[in-house]
Structures are given as C-alpha cells and as structure tokens.
Amino acid sequence: MPEEKTSMEYVMEAASGAHFSGLRVDGLLRSSSSLSSPTSTSSPPPSSLSATITDSSKQPFVIGVSGGTASGKTTVCDLIIQQLHDHRVVLVNQDSFYRGLTAEESEHVHEYNFDHPDAFDTEQLLECVGKLKCGQSVHVPIYDFKNHRRCSESFRQVNASDVIILEGILVFHDQRVRNLMNMKIFVDTDADVRLARRIRRDTVERGRDVNSVLEQASANFNSLPIFTAVSSWYAKFVKPAFDDFVLPSKKYADVIIPRGGDNHVAVDLIVQHIHTKLGQHDLCKIYPNVYVIQSTFQIRGMHTLIRDREISKHDFVFYSDRLIRLVVEHGLGHLPFTEKQVVTPTGSVYTGVDFCKKLCGVSIVRSGESMENALRACCKGIKIGKILIHRDGDNGQQQLIYEKLPKDISERHVLLLDPVLATGNSANQAIELLIQKGVPESHIIFLNLISAPEGIHCVCKRFPALKIVTSEIDEALNDEFRVIPGLGEFGDRYFGTDD
Ligand SMILES: Nc1ncnc2c1ncn2[C@@H]1O[C@H](COP(=O)(O)OP(=O)(O)O)[C@@H](O)[C@H]1O
Ligand SMILES: Nc1ccn([C@@H]2O[C@H](COP(=O)(O)O)[C@@H](O)[C@H]2O)c(=O)n1
Ligand SMILES: [Mg+2]
C-alpha cells in the first residue's frame, strides 16, 4: 500500500480473476486475504460466475455496510471478505470520497464537519460504483486521515469483481447510492463502545494526539469536569450527525448486526446468503427448476480437463465419469422420499429417509449411454430405457428412430440422461415421448454435464414442471448449433470414435 507518492501510481486491487479484498484506503492493510498478490497461485481461478462477470450483462453483487463511526463496519467487511474467499471481492470506502478542503477550511479543520453528508463527493462515488457495477475498472482516490486530504497523485485501481462492498457512515443516506445496492447491512454497536474504540483507533491509526481525541470524545464524558470546558468536535459534529443522518438511515438496512465483528452468527448468515446469490446462474433465477451443481475447484478442474482437446481418451472418460457421478447424485437428491426410522448398534433410533423406489433411467442414445454406469453405481439394479433420435443435419430436424422403455414407466420417476443439452430439440422429443407414455412432466429429471442457454430455454419453456440438473451452463450455441465453449462430440470422445 503506498504512502503518499510524488509520481502517479496505480494501486492494483482486483485483477486477473483472483480474489482481492479489504485494502484500506487510509494506508492500512486490514485483511489478511489482501496480502496475496494478484497472481498468487493460492488464489482461486475465476468461477464460471467470475468468468461471466467481465460480460457487462452480468452485474456484481453490491453490498452496502453502514453504521456509526467505529461501530465495526470495516471489521465486518473484512470478515465477509475472508469468508468469500472463492470470489473476487473489492471493498470501496466512502471515506475515499471525502472532498478536499479549501485552504481556509484546512486552517480551521476543527470547525469542519466530516460527518455531514456534504463532506462527501457523492456524485463521484456514484460514478465510481456505477462503473464497477457495469464491469469497468475505476480509479478510487486515496484519503489521508492524518492530513485530512486526498493523496492528489495516488489512487487505487479497482477492477471488475463478483462482489462490491461499499462501506461508510453515510452510504445509506443518498437514495441513488442505496439503489445501487443488492443488500444493505447496518452495524449496530453501543455508542460508548464506539467512542472508546474511536479514541484508540484515532490515536493509533489516524495520527491524532490523545488530547485532540479526548477533545473529540468529550461529549460522552462531559459529566467529568476535566472535559466540560473543552470544545468538542465529537460533541459538535460526530454525535449530532450520527443522530441526524446515520441512525435515521438504519431503517433502510436489510440486516442489522448487533455487536459488529463479534457477531459471527450474523456474518456467517450474510456470507451464506451472498454465496447463494452468487452461485445462481441467471437462468436458474428465470427457471426455478434448473439446478447447477455447486461449483468447486475439483469440478472446475474436471471441466478444464474434459474440455481440453488435447486430453487423452482415458482421461476424458475418467474425468467425465467423475463429473457424471456428481450430476447423478445431485439428480437423485431431487427425488421424493419417505421418512424412515432405523435402530443403530447403540440401540438408539435414527430418523432418516427411505430412497424413492419407483425409479428408472432413460438414456438418449448414444452419448446418454455414457451416463448409465454412474446411474447403475448409485441405484442398484435400476432399469434403464433407451431412446434414439436421429438428427437430420444441423437444421434442427429430428426423427424418433427407436425406443425401448420399461412397461410401467408411467409409475416411475425418470432420470433422462444426455451429457450435452444443445438446442434442446432431441431432449424435447424424448420428453414428449415420455409424457405420451404417461410419465408426469414433474416426474422427469433431465441430467446433463453441460447445457447451452438456448437448450435450457427451449426445454424449460415447453416443460416448466420438469427439472434440469447440470454441472455447468455454457455461453451459447454457435451458427452450427454447437455448444460454445463446449467439449465437442461427447459420444465420439467418450466411446473413442472421434479419430
Ligand atoms: N469486536 C471488536 N472488538 C474489539 N475491537 C474492535 C472490534 N471491532 C472493531 N474493533 C476496533 O475498533 C476500531 C474501529 O473498528 P472499525 O471496524 O474500523 O470501525 P468502522 O469502520 O465502523 O469505523 C478499530 O480499531 C478496530 O480494530
Ligand atoms: N479527515 C477526517 C475525515 C473523517 N474523520 C472521521 O472519520 C469518521 C468516519 O470513518 P469511520 O471509519 O469511523 O466510519 C467520521 O466520523 C469522521 O468524523 C476524521 O476523523 N478525519
Ligand atoms: Mg471504517
């Protein structure tokens, strides 16, 4: 983190897809996670979500964190950032947008009200966060609390990220700033505790001498004779501004955290909520029956391998099988269950669930057959039917060639197997057939490794009650109806007929 510099300097915060966070603009590195360099190998690769963040249609999740001075806003932000370690996070402090003081104001700095909304350049803050929301990089000013001014020649470059945290005493004051936020958190800490912390922080971190802080602090101690006569910055500005502007903005919060950073339960819940929001592909929000299995580095790694055109056949099959198994397990999790109790060897009763018995698989030949082994491995003795649909060229025309399905299929839940969902035409034809055979639409779970958005739209619009479980949603189809980036002809690669 730079001290004041005479030459122009960029302080890189978020770059190259890794996770960055918690870099304070007052010259203090607060978060241990921000110690990693932008290219650190310990930093995670961008998730599928992160990758799409650079696409301006994908907006980052913006969190506003407000609360009185020294309530623990920055501490809470650091905790959130640490727990969001697999996402790119940037922290923007409202303090960075303090206006510069005129010469006269500087001369009478103790008369200046840093706690009034007018002390901030809100237009600049709006522009900055607006750009970040659109996936653009911005230059954030660096504020020097010791000298009450911006470092005129240094700024921090903040790049596109998955999560933007905007923190400051008055970030909920202006409606336009509030409107940028997806989630608003108010850190609510007792006034006496805040005052004590502020005294300590301002002397240790902000270069204030003890007397000046005590002068600021006198409002809360003004029953003590020693401080009654002292003119008080805290009494004059900080406390009234808290009562007039900060506290009234608490009503806009979605979440109020009592005790700040000590409240680990609240922080955990907030992080869980953000994870859920980030993990959801936009299509999952449009179609609630589309499920993308939770991405992990193992899953990303396996996708990286099977999508690599240079991978050996053996490895392609091995890693495809691993991924298919995960999708199958996830799909099984969507089946209905009944409660079941068993007695354990300790003689105690364990209340669990019983698997759904009325079940079968149906593979769309030929690539769907690659998923049969995983299904058999999970469901002993499961019946698996087959549907063969012929694609006439690339014009979307389909023809049903062959079907062999269990006779009582209408009484079963069906796991429909096809590793790649592209246009959705063959899937729709297969689903149509299952419905003709009497399978209720809501009893069909369609399992894929990768899905194109076009295929999801096509299937979900026609069969809204059916569930789709996939491990990744790709970008789009190209002009030849192939999934991009995709992985080529899955069946040929899996069964070794791609030479
Ligand atoms: N739960 C806590 N227990 C003890 N000290 C804390 C706690 N939370 C914050 N602090 C300290 O109080 C001061 C103010 O906290 P900070 O998070 O910077 O507040 P804010 O950003 O709201 O002004 C800092 O010096 C910080 O280390
Ligand atoms: N030059 C300045 C500018 C602001 N302050 C005080 O900082 C407080 C806001 O920062 P928090 O981290 O406490 O939210 C605010 O209450 C201002 O009084 C300052 O001391 N000097
Ligand atoms: Mg702070």
CSV table of C-alpha atoms in Angstrom, one decimal, residues 78-489:
chain,number,residue,atom,x,y,z
A,78,ASP,CA,-13.0,-7.9,6.4
A,79,LEU,CA,-14.8,-10.9,7.9
A,80,ILE,CA,-17.2,-11.1,5.0
A,81,ILE,CA,-14.3,-10.8,2.5
A,82,GLN,CA,-12.3,-13.5,4.2
A,83,GLN,CA,-15.2,-15.9,4.1
A,84,LEU,CA,-16.0,-15.1,0.4
A,85,HIS,CA,-12.5,-16.5,-0.4
A,86,ASP,CA,-13.6,-18.1,-3.7
A,87,HIS,CA,-15.0,-14.9,-5.2
A,88,ARG,CA,-13.4,-11.7,-6.3
A,89,VAL,CA,-14.4,-9.1,-3.8
A,90,VAL,CA,-13.5,-5.4,-3.7
A,91,LEU,CA,-14.0,-3.0,-0.8
A,92,VAL,CA,-14.8,0.6,-1.6
A,93,ASN,CA,-14.8,3.0,1.4
A,94,GLN,CA,-17.0,6.1,1.4
A,95,ASP,CA,-14.0,7.8,3.1
A,96,SER,CA,-12.2,7.8,-0.2
A,97,PHE,CA,-14.7,10.2,-1.5
A,98,TYR,CA,-14.2,12.9,1.2
A,99,ARG,CA,-14.0,16.2,-0.6
A,100,GLY,CA,-10.7,18.1,-0.5
A,101,LEU,CA,-10.7,21.1,1.9
A,102,THR,CA,-10.1,24.6,0.8
A,103,ALA,CA,-7.1,26.4,2.3
A,104,GLU,CA,-9.4,28.2,4.7
A,105,GLU,CA,-11.2,25.0,5.7
A,106,SER,CA,-7.8,23.4,6.3
A,107,GLU,CA,-6.8,26.3,8.5
A,108,HIS,CA,-9.9,25.7,10.7
A,109,VAL,CA,-10.1,22.0,10.3
A,110,HIS,CA,-11.5,21.6,13.8
A,111,GLU,CA,-14.5,23.6,12.6
A,112,TYR,CA,-15.1,21.2,9.7
A,113,ASN,CA,-17.9,18.7,9.8
A,114,PHE,CA,-16.6,15.4,8.4
A,115,ASP,CA,-19.7,13.7,9.5
A,116,HIS,CA,-22.2,15.7,7.4
A,117,PRO,CA,-23.4,14.2,4.0
A,118,ASP,CA,-22.0,17.3,2.2
A,119,ALA,CA,-18.4,16.3,3.3
A,120,PHE,CA,-18.5,13.6,0.6
A,121,ASP,CA,-18.4,13.9,-3.1
A,122,THR,CA,-21.4,11.7,-3.7
A,123,GLU,CA,-21.5,12.3,-7.4
A,124,GLN,CA,-18.0,10.9,-7.8
A,125,LEU,CA,-18.9,7.9,-5.6
A,126,LEU,CA,-22.0,7.2,-7.7
A,127,GLU,CA,-20.0,7.3,-10.9
A,128,CYS,CA,-17.3,5.0,-9.4
A,129,VAL,CA,-19.7,2.4,-8.1
A,130,GLY,CA,-21.9,2.7,-11.2
A,131,LYS,CA,-18.9,1.9,-13.4
A,132,LEU,CA,-17.8,-1.0,-11.2
A,133,LYS,CA,-21.3,-2.4,-11.4
A,134,CYS,CA,-21.0,-2.4,-15.2
A,135,GLY,CA,-17.8,-4.3,-15.0
A,136,GLN,CA,-15.5,-1.4,-15.7
A,137,SER,CA,-12.3,-0.6,-13.8
A,138,VAL,CA,-12.2,2.6,-11.8
A,139,HIS,CA,-9.6,4.8,-10.0
A,140,VAL,CA,-10.6,5.3,-6.4
A,141,PRO,CA,-9.0,8.3,-4.6
A,142,ILE,CA,-6.8,7.5,-1.5
A,143,TYR,CA,-7.7,9.5,1.5
A,144,ASP,CA,-5.2,10.6,4.1
A,145,PHE,CA,-6.8,10.9,7.5
A,146,LYS,CA,-3.7,12.3,9.1
A,147,ASN,CA,-3.7,15.4,6.8
A,148,HIS,CA,-7.5,15.5,6.1
A,149,ARG,CA,-7.0,15.4,2.3
A,150,ARG,CA,-6.8,13.1,-0.7
A,151,CYS,CA,-3.4,12.0,-1.9
A,152,SER,CA,-3.5,14.1,-5.0
A,153,GLU,CA,-1.3,12.0,-7.1
A,154,SER,CA,-2.1,8.5,-6.0
A,155,PHE,CA,-5.2,6.4,-6.5
A,156,ARG,CA,-6.2,2.9,-6.3
A,157,GLN,CA,-7.2,1.0,-9.4
A,158,VAL,CA,-10.2,-1.3,-8.7
A,159,ASN,CA,-11.1,-3.8,-11.3
A,160,ALA,CA,-14.3,-5.8,-12.1
A,161,SER,CA,-15.3,-8.2,-9.4
A,162,ASP,CA,-18.1,-10.5,-8.3
A,163,VAL,CA,-18.9,-8.6,-5.1
A,164,ILE,CA,-18.5,-4.9,-4.4
A,165,ILE,CA,-18.7,-3.8,-0.7
A,166,LEU,CA,-19.4,-0.1,-0.2
A,167,GLU,CA,-18.7,0.8,3.4
A,168,GLY,CA,-19.2,4.1,5.2
A,169,ILE,CA,-21.1,6.0,7.8
A,170,LEU,CA,-23.4,7.6,5.3
A,171,VAL,CA,-23.7,5.1,2.4
A,172,PHE,CA,-27.5,4.7,3.0
A,173,HIS,CA,-28.1,8.5,3.1
A,174,ASP,CA,-28.5,9.1,-0.6
A,175,GLN,CA,-31.2,7.2,-2.3
A,176,ARG,CA,-29.2,7.0,-5.6
A,177,VAL,CA,-26.4,5.2,-3.7
A,178,ARG,CA,-28.9,2.9,-1.9
A,179,ASN,CA,-30.4,2.0,-5.3
A,180,LEU,CA,-27.0,0.6,-6.4
A,181,MET,CA,-27.1,-2.0,-3.5
A,182,ASN,CA,-28.4,-5.5,-3.6
A,183,MET,CA,-28.0,-5.9,0.2
A,184,LYS,CA,-27.8,-3.3,3.0
A,185,ILE,CA,-26.2,-4.1,6.3
A,186,PHE,CA,-26.2,-1.8,9.4
A,187,VAL,CA,-23.6,-2.4,12.0
A,188,ASP,CA,-25.2,-1.5,15.3
A,189,THR,CA,-22.8,-1.0,18.2
A,190,ASP,CA,-23.3,0.7,21.5
A,191,ALA,CA,-22.3,4.4,21.5
A,192,ASP,CA,-19.9,4.1,24.5
A,193,VAL,CA,-18.1,1.1,22.9
A,194,ARG,CA,-17.8,3.1,19.6
A,195,LEU,CA,-16.4,6.1,21.4
A,196,ALA,CA,-13.8,4.0,23.3
A,197,ARG,CA,-12.8,2.3,20.0
A,198,ARG,CA,-12.6,5.6,18.2
A,199,ILE,CA,-10.3,7.1,20.8
A,200,ARG,CA,-8.0,4.1,20.5
A,201,ARG,CA,-8.1,3.9,16.7
A,202,ASP,CA,-7.6,7.6,16.0
A,203,THR,CA,-4.6,7.8,18.2
A,204,VAL,CA,-3.0,4.6,17.0
A,205,GLU,CA,-4.1,4.6,13.3
A,206,ARG,CA,-5.1,8.0,12.3
A,207,GLY,CA,-2.2,10.0,13.8
A,208,ARG,CA,-4.3,12.1,16.2
A,209,ASP,CA,-2.8,13.1,19.5
A,210,VAL,CA,-4.5,11.9,22.7
A,211,ASN,CA,-5.7,15.4,23.7
A,212,SER,CA,-7.4,16.1,20.4
A,213,VAL,CA,-9.1,12.8,20.5
A,214,LEU,CA,-10.2,13.4,24.1
A,215,GLU,CA,-11.5,16.8,23.0
A,216,GLN,CA,-13.5,15.0,20.3
A,217,ALA,CA,-14.5,12.4,22.8
A,218,SER,CA,-15.7,14.9,25.5
A,219,ALA,CA,-19.3,14.7,24.6
A,220,ASN,CA,-19.7,11.3,26.1
A,221,PHE,CA,-17.6,12.3,29.1
A,222,ASN,CA,-18.9,15.8,29.6
A,223,SER,CA,-20.1,15.0,33.0
A,224,LEU,CA,-16.5,14.8,34.0
A,225,PRO,CA,-15.3,18.3,35.0
A,226,ILE,CA,-12.0,18.0,33.2
A,227,PHE,CA,-13.7,17.8,29.8
A,228,THR,CA,-16.7,20.1,30.3
A,229,ALA,CA,-15.0,23.2,29.1
A,230,VAL,CA,-13.3,21.6,26.2
A,231,SER,CA,-14.8,22.4,22.8
A,232,SER,CA,-15.7,19.1,21.3
A,233,TRP,CA,-15.5,18.0,17.7
A,234,TYR,CA,-17.2,14.8,18.7
A,235,ALA,CA,-20.0,16.6,20.5
A,236,LYS,CA,-20.3,19.3,17.9
A,237,PHE,CA,-20.2,17.1,14.8
A,238,VAL,CA,-19.8,13.3,15.1
A,239,LYS,CA,-22.6,12.7,17.6
A,240,PRO,CA,-25.2,15.1,16.1
A,241,ALA,CA,-24.5,13.8,12.6
A,242,PHE,CA,-25.0,10.2,13.9
A,243,ASP,CA,-28.4,11.2,15.4
A,244,ASP,CA,-29.4,13.3,12.3
A,245,PHE,CA,-28.2,11.2,9.4
A,246,VAL,CA,-26.6,7.8,10.3
A,247,LEU,CA,-29.2,6.5,12.7
A,248,PRO,CA,-32.2,7.5,10.6
A,249,SER,CA,-30.7,5.6,7.6
A,250,LYS,CA,-30.7,2.4,9.7
A,251,LYS,CA,-34.3,1.8,8.5
A,252,TYR,CA,-33.1,1.1,5.0
A,253,ALA,CA,-31.0,-1.9,6.2
A,254,ASP,CA,-31.9,-5.4,5.2
A,255,VAL,CA,-29.8,-6.8,8.0
A,256,ILE,CA,-28.8,-5.2,11.3
A,257,ILE,CA,-25.8,-6.7,13.0
A,258,PRO,CA,-25.6,-6.0,16.8
A,259,ARG,CA,-22.1,-6.1,18.2
A,260,GLY,CA,-20.3,-5.8,14.8
A,261,GLY,CA,-17.5,-8.2,14.2
A,262,ASP,CA,-18.1,-10.1,17.4
A,263,ASN,CA,-21.4,-11.4,15.9
A,264,HIS,CA,-20.1,-14.4,13.9
A,265,VAL,CA,-23.5,-15.9,13.5
A,266,ALA,CA,-24.8,-12.8,11.7
A,267,VAL,CA,-21.6,-12.7,9.5
A,268,ASP,CA,-22.0,-16.4,8.6
A,269,LEU,CA,-25.6,-15.9,7.6
A,270,ILE,CA,-24.8,-13.0,5.5
A,271,VAL,CA,-22.0,-14.9,3.7
A,272,GLN,CA,-24.3,-17.8,3.1
A,273,HIS,CA,-26.9,-15.5,1.5
A,274,ILE,CA,-24.2,-14.0,-0.7
A,275,HIS,CA,-22.9,-17.4,-1.7
A,276,THR,CA,-26.4,-18.4,-2.7
A,277,LYS,CA,-27.0,-15.3,-4.8
A,278,LEU,CA,-23.6,-15.6,-6.5
A,279,GLY,CA,-23.9,-19.3,-7.2
A,280,GLN,CA,-27.1,-18.8,-9.1
A,281,HIS,CA,-26.8,-18.6,-12.8
A,282,ASP,CA,-29.3,-16.1,-14.2
A,283,LEU,CA,-31.2,-18.9,-15.9
A,284,CYS,CA,-31.7,-20.5,-12.5
A,285,LYS,CA,-33.5,-17.4,-11.4
A,286,ILE,CA,-35.7,-17.4,-14.6
A,287,TYR,CA,-36.4,-21.2,-14.4
A,288,PRO,CA,-36.6,-22.3,-10.8
A,289,ASN,CA,-36.4,-26.0,-11.9
A,290,VAL,CA,-32.9,-25.6,-13.3
A,291,TYR,CA,-30.2,-26.7,-10.9
A,292,VAL,CA,-26.5,-26.1,-11.5
A,293,ILE,CA,-24.4,-28.2,-9.0
A,294,GLN,CA,-22.4,-26.1,-6.6
A,295,SER,CA,-19.1,-25.3,-8.4
A,296,THR,CA,-15.9,-26.3,-6.6
A,297,PHE,CA,-12.3,-26.3,-7.7
A,298,GLN,CA,-12.5,-30.0,-8.3
A,299,ILE,CA,-15.5,-29.5,-10.6
A,300,ARG,CA,-13.8,-26.6,-12.4
A,301,GLY,CA,-10.6,-28.7,-12.7
A,302,MET,CA,-12.5,-31.7,-14.2
A,303,HIS,CA,-14.3,-29.5,-16.7
A,304,THR,CA,-11.0,-28.0,-17.6
A,305,LEU,CA,-9.6,-31.4,-18.4
A,306,ILE,CA,-12.6,-32.8,-20.4
A,307,ARG,CA,-12.9,-29.6,-22.4
A,308,ASP,CA,-9.2,-29.7,-23.3
A,309,ARG,CA,-9.0,-31.1,-26.9
A,310,GLU,CA,-5.5,-32.5,-26.1
A,311,ILE,CA,-6.6,-34.7,-23.2
A,312,SER,CA,-6.1,-38.5,-23.7
A,313,LYS,CA,-9.2,-40.7,-24.3
A,314,HIS,CA,-8.5,-42.5,-21.0
A,315,ASP,CA,-8.5,-39.2,-19.0
A,316,PHE,CA,-11.6,-37.9,-20.9
A,317,VAL,CA,-13.5,-41.0,-19.8
A,318,PHE,CA,-12.2,-40.9,-16.3
A,319,TYR,CA,-13.0,-37.3,-15.6
A,320,SER,CA,-16.3,-37.4,-17.4
A,321,ASP,CA,-17.3,-40.4,-15.3
A,322,ARG,CA,-16.4,-38.5,-12.1
A,323,LEU,CA,-18.5,-35.5,-13.2
A,324,ILE,CA,-21.4,-37.6,-14.4
A,325,ARG,CA,-21.4,-39.3,-11.0
A,326,LEU,CA,-21.8,-36.0,-9.3
A,327,VAL,CA,-24.6,-34.9,-11.5
A,328,VAL,CA,-26.4,-38.2,-11.0
A,329,GLU,CA,-26.0,-38.0,-7.2
A,330,HIS,CA,-27.4,-34.4,-7.3
A,331,GLY,CA,-30.3,-35.5,-9.5
A,332,LEU,CA,-31.2,-38.3,-7.1
A,333,GLY,CA,-31.4,-35.7,-4.4
A,334,HIS,CA,-34.4,-34.2,-6.2
A,335,LEU,CA,-36.4,-37.4,-5.9
A,336,PRO,CA,-39.2,-37.7,-3.3
A,337,PHE,CA,-38.5,-39.6,-0.2
A,338,THR,CA,-40.4,-41.0,2.8
A,339,GLU,CA,-39.3,-40.8,6.4
A,340,LYS,CA,-37.8,-44.0,7.8
A,341,GLN,CA,-36.5,-44.9,11.3
A,342,VAL,CA,-33.8,-47.4,12.0
A,343,VAL,CA,-32.2,-48.7,15.2
A,344,THR,CA,-28.5,-48.1,15.4
A,345,PRO,CA,-26.0,-50.5,17.0
A,346,THR,CA,-26.1,-48.3,20.1
A,347,GLY,CA,-29.8,-49.1,20.4
A,348,SER,CA,-30.9,-45.6,19.6
A,349,VAL,CA,-33.4,-44.6,16.9
A,350,TYR,CA,-32.1,-42.7,13.9
A,351,THR,CA,-34.8,-40.9,12.0
A,352,GLY,CA,-33.8,-40.8,8.3
A,353,VAL,CA,-35.3,-41.2,4.9
A,354,ASP,CA,-36.0,-44.0,2.5
A,355,PHE,CA,-35.0,-43.8,-1.2
A,356,CYS,CA,-37.6,-43.5,-3.8
A,357,LYS,CA,-38.1,-47.0,-5.3
A,358,LYS,CA,-40.2,-46.2,-8.3
A,359,LEU,CA,-37.4,-45.0,-10.5
A,360,CYS,CA,-35.8,-45.7,-13.9
A,361,GLY,CA,-33.2,-44.2,-16.2
A,362,VAL,CA,-33.7,-43.3,-19.9
A,363,SER,CA,-30.6,-42.6,-22.0
A,364,ILE,CA,-30.8,-40.6,-25.2
A,365,VAL,CA,-28.6,-42.8,-27.4
A,366,ARG,CA,-25.7,-42.6,-28.0
A,367,SER,CA,-24.0,-40.2,-25.7
A,368,GLY,CA,-26.6,-40.6,-22.9
A,369,GLU,CA,-25.3,-44.2,-22.6
A,370,SER,CA,-22.1,-42.8,-21.1
A,371,MET,CA,-24.2,-41.9,-18.0
A,372,GLU,CA,-25.6,-45.3,-17.4
A,373,ASN,CA,-22.7,-46.7,-15.4
A,374,ALA,CA,-22.9,-43.9,-12.9
A,375,LEU,CA,-26.6,-44.4,-12.6
A,376,ARG,CA,-26.2,-48.1,-12.0
A,377,ALA,CA,-23.4,-47.5,-9.5
A,378,CYS,CA,-25.8,-45.2,-7.5
A,379,CYS,CA,-29.0,-47.2,-7.9
A,380,LYS,CA,-28.5,-50.9,-7.7
A,381,GLY,CA,-30.5,-52.9,-10.3
A,382,ILE,CA,-32.1,-49.8,-11.8
A,383,LYS,CA,-34.0,-50.3,-15.1
A,384,ILE,CA,-32.6,-48.1,-18.0
A,385,GLY,CA,-34.6,-47.5,-21.1
A,386,LYS,CA,-33.3,-46.0,-24.4
A,387,ILE,CA,-34.4,-43.5,-26.9
A,388,LEU,CA,-32.7,-43.0,-30.3
A,389,ILE,CA,-33.4,-39.8,-32.1
A,390,HIS,CA,-31.8,-39.1,-35.4
A,391,ARG,CA,-30.7,-35.6,-36.2
A,392,ASP,CA,-31.1,-34.7,-39.9
A,393,GLY,CA,-28.1,-32.4,-40.5
A,394,ASP,CA,-27.8,-29.2,-38.4
A,395,ASN,CA,-31.2,-27.7,-39.3
A,396,GLY,CA,-32.8,-28.8,-36.1
A,397,GLN,CA,-35.0,-31.6,-37.8
A,398,GLN,CA,-35.3,-34.7,-35.6
A,399,GLN,CA,-36.7,-38.1,-36.1
A,400,LEU,CA,-37.5,-40.8,-33.5
A,401,ILE,CA,-35.8,-44.0,-34.7
A,402,TYR,CA,-36.0,-46.3,-31.7
A,403,GLU,CA,-37.3,-46.5,-28.2
A,404,LYS,CA,-37.3,-49.2,-25.5
A,405,LEU,CA,-38.7,-48.2,-22.2
A,406,PRO,CA,-39.8,-50.0,-19.0
A,407,LYS,CA,-43.5,-51.1,-19.4
A,408,ASP,CA,-44.6,-49.5,-16.1
A,409,ILE,CA,-42.6,-46.2,-16.9
A,410,SER,CA,-45.7,-44.1,-16.2
A,411,GLU,CA,-45.5,-45.2,-12.5
A,412,ARG,CA,-41.8,-44.3,-12.2
A,413,HIS,CA,-39.7,-41.2,-11.8
A,414,VAL,CA,-37.5,-40.9,-14.8
A,415,LEU,CA,-33.9,-39.7,-14.9
A,416,LEU,CA,-33.3,-38.7,-18.5
A,417,LEU,CA,-29.7,-38.9,-19.5
A,418,ASP,CA,-27.8,-36.8,-22.1
A,419,PRO,CA,-24.4,-35.3,-21.2
A,420,VAL,CA,-24.9,-32.2,-23.5
A,421,LEU,CA,-28.0,-30.1,-23.8
A,422,ALA,CA,-27.5,-28.0,-27.0
A,423,THR,CA,-30.6,-26.9,-29.0
A,424,GLY,CA,-33.0,-28.9,-26.8
A,425,ASN,CA,-34.7,-30.4,-29.9
A,426,SER,CA,-33.8,-34.0,-29.2
A,427,ALA,CA,-34.5,-33.5,-25.5
A,428,ASN,CA,-37.9,-32.1,-26.2
A,429,GLN,CA,-38.7,-35.1,-28.5
A,430,ALA,CA,-37.6,-37.6,-25.8
A,431,ILE,CA,-39.6,-35.8,-23.1
A,432,GLU,CA,-42.6,-35.6,-25.4
A,433,LEU,CA,-42.4,-39.4,-25.8
A,434,LEU,CA,-42.1,-40.0,-22.0
A,435,ILE,CA,-45.2,-37.8,-21.5
A,436,GLN,CA,-47.1,-39.8,-24.2
A,437,LYS,CA,-46.1,-42.9,-22.2
A,438,GLY,CA,-47.9,-41.5,-19.2
A,439,VAL,CA,-44.9,-40.1,-17.2
A,440,PRO,CA,-46.0,-36.9,-15.5
A,441,GLU,CA,-43.8,-34.0,-16.6
A,442,SER,CA,-42.9,-33.3,-12.9
A,443,HIS,CA,-41.6,-36.9,-12.6
A,444,ILE,CA,-38.8,-36.3,-15.1
A,445,ILE,CA,-35.3,-35.1,-14.1
A,446,PHE,CA,-33.1,-34.3,-17.1
A,447,LEU,CA,-29.4,-34.8,-16.2
A,448,ASN,CA,-26.6,-33.1,-18.3
A,449,LEU,CA,-22.9,-32.3,-17.9
A,450,ILE,CA,-23.1,-29.1,-19.8
A,451,SER,CA,-26.1,-27.1,-21.0
A,452,ALA,CA,-26.4,-24.3,-23.5
A,453,PRO,CA,-28.7,-21.4,-22.5
A,454,GLU,CA,-30.7,-21.9,-25.8
A,455,GLY,CA,-31.4,-25.6,-24.8
A,456,ILE,CA,-32.5,-24.6,-21.3
A,457,HIS,CA,-34.9,-22.0,-22.7
A,458,CYS,CA,-36.2,-24.5,-25.3
A,459,VAL,CA,-36.9,-27.3,-22.8
A,460,CYS,CA,-38.0,-25.2,-19.8
A,461,LYS,CA,-40.5,-23.1,-21.8
A,462,ARG,CA,-42.2,-26.2,-23.1
A,463,PHE,CA,-41.9,-28.3,-19.9
A,464,PRO,CA,-41.8,-25.9,-16.9
A,465,ALA,CA,-42.5,-28.7,-14.4
A,466,LEU,CA,-39.5,-30.8,-15.4
A,467,LYS,CA,-36.2,-30.5,-13.6
A,468,ILE,CA,-32.9,-30.0,-15.2
A,469,VAL,CA,-29.7,-30.8,-13.3
A,470,THR,CA,-26.4,-29.8,-14.9
A,471,SER,CA,-22.8,-29.2,-13.9
A,472,GLU,CA,-22.2,-26.1,-16.0
A,473,ILE,CA,-24.1,-23.7,-18.2
A,474,ASP,CA,-22.1,-22.7,-21.2
A,475,GLU,CA,-22.1,-19.4,-23.1
A,476,ALA,CA,-24.2,-20.1,-26.2
A,477,LEU,CA,-24.6,-22.1,-29.4
A,478,ASN,CA,-22.7,-21.2,-32.5
A,479,ASP,CA,-24.1,-21.0,-36.0
A,480,GLU,CA,-23.7,-24.7,-36.4
A,481,PHE,CA,-25.7,-25.3,-33.2
A,482,ARG,CA,-22.7,-26.5,-31.3
A,483,VAL,CA,-22.2,-25.5,-27.6
A,484,ILE,CA,-19.5,-22.9,-27.1
A,485,PRO,CA,-17.0,-23.3,-25.4
A,486,GLY,CA,-18.5,-26.8,-25.1
A,487,LEU,CA,-16.4,-30.0,-25.4
A,488,GLY,CA,-17.1,-31.3,-29.0
A,489,GLU,CA,-18.9,-34.5,-29.8
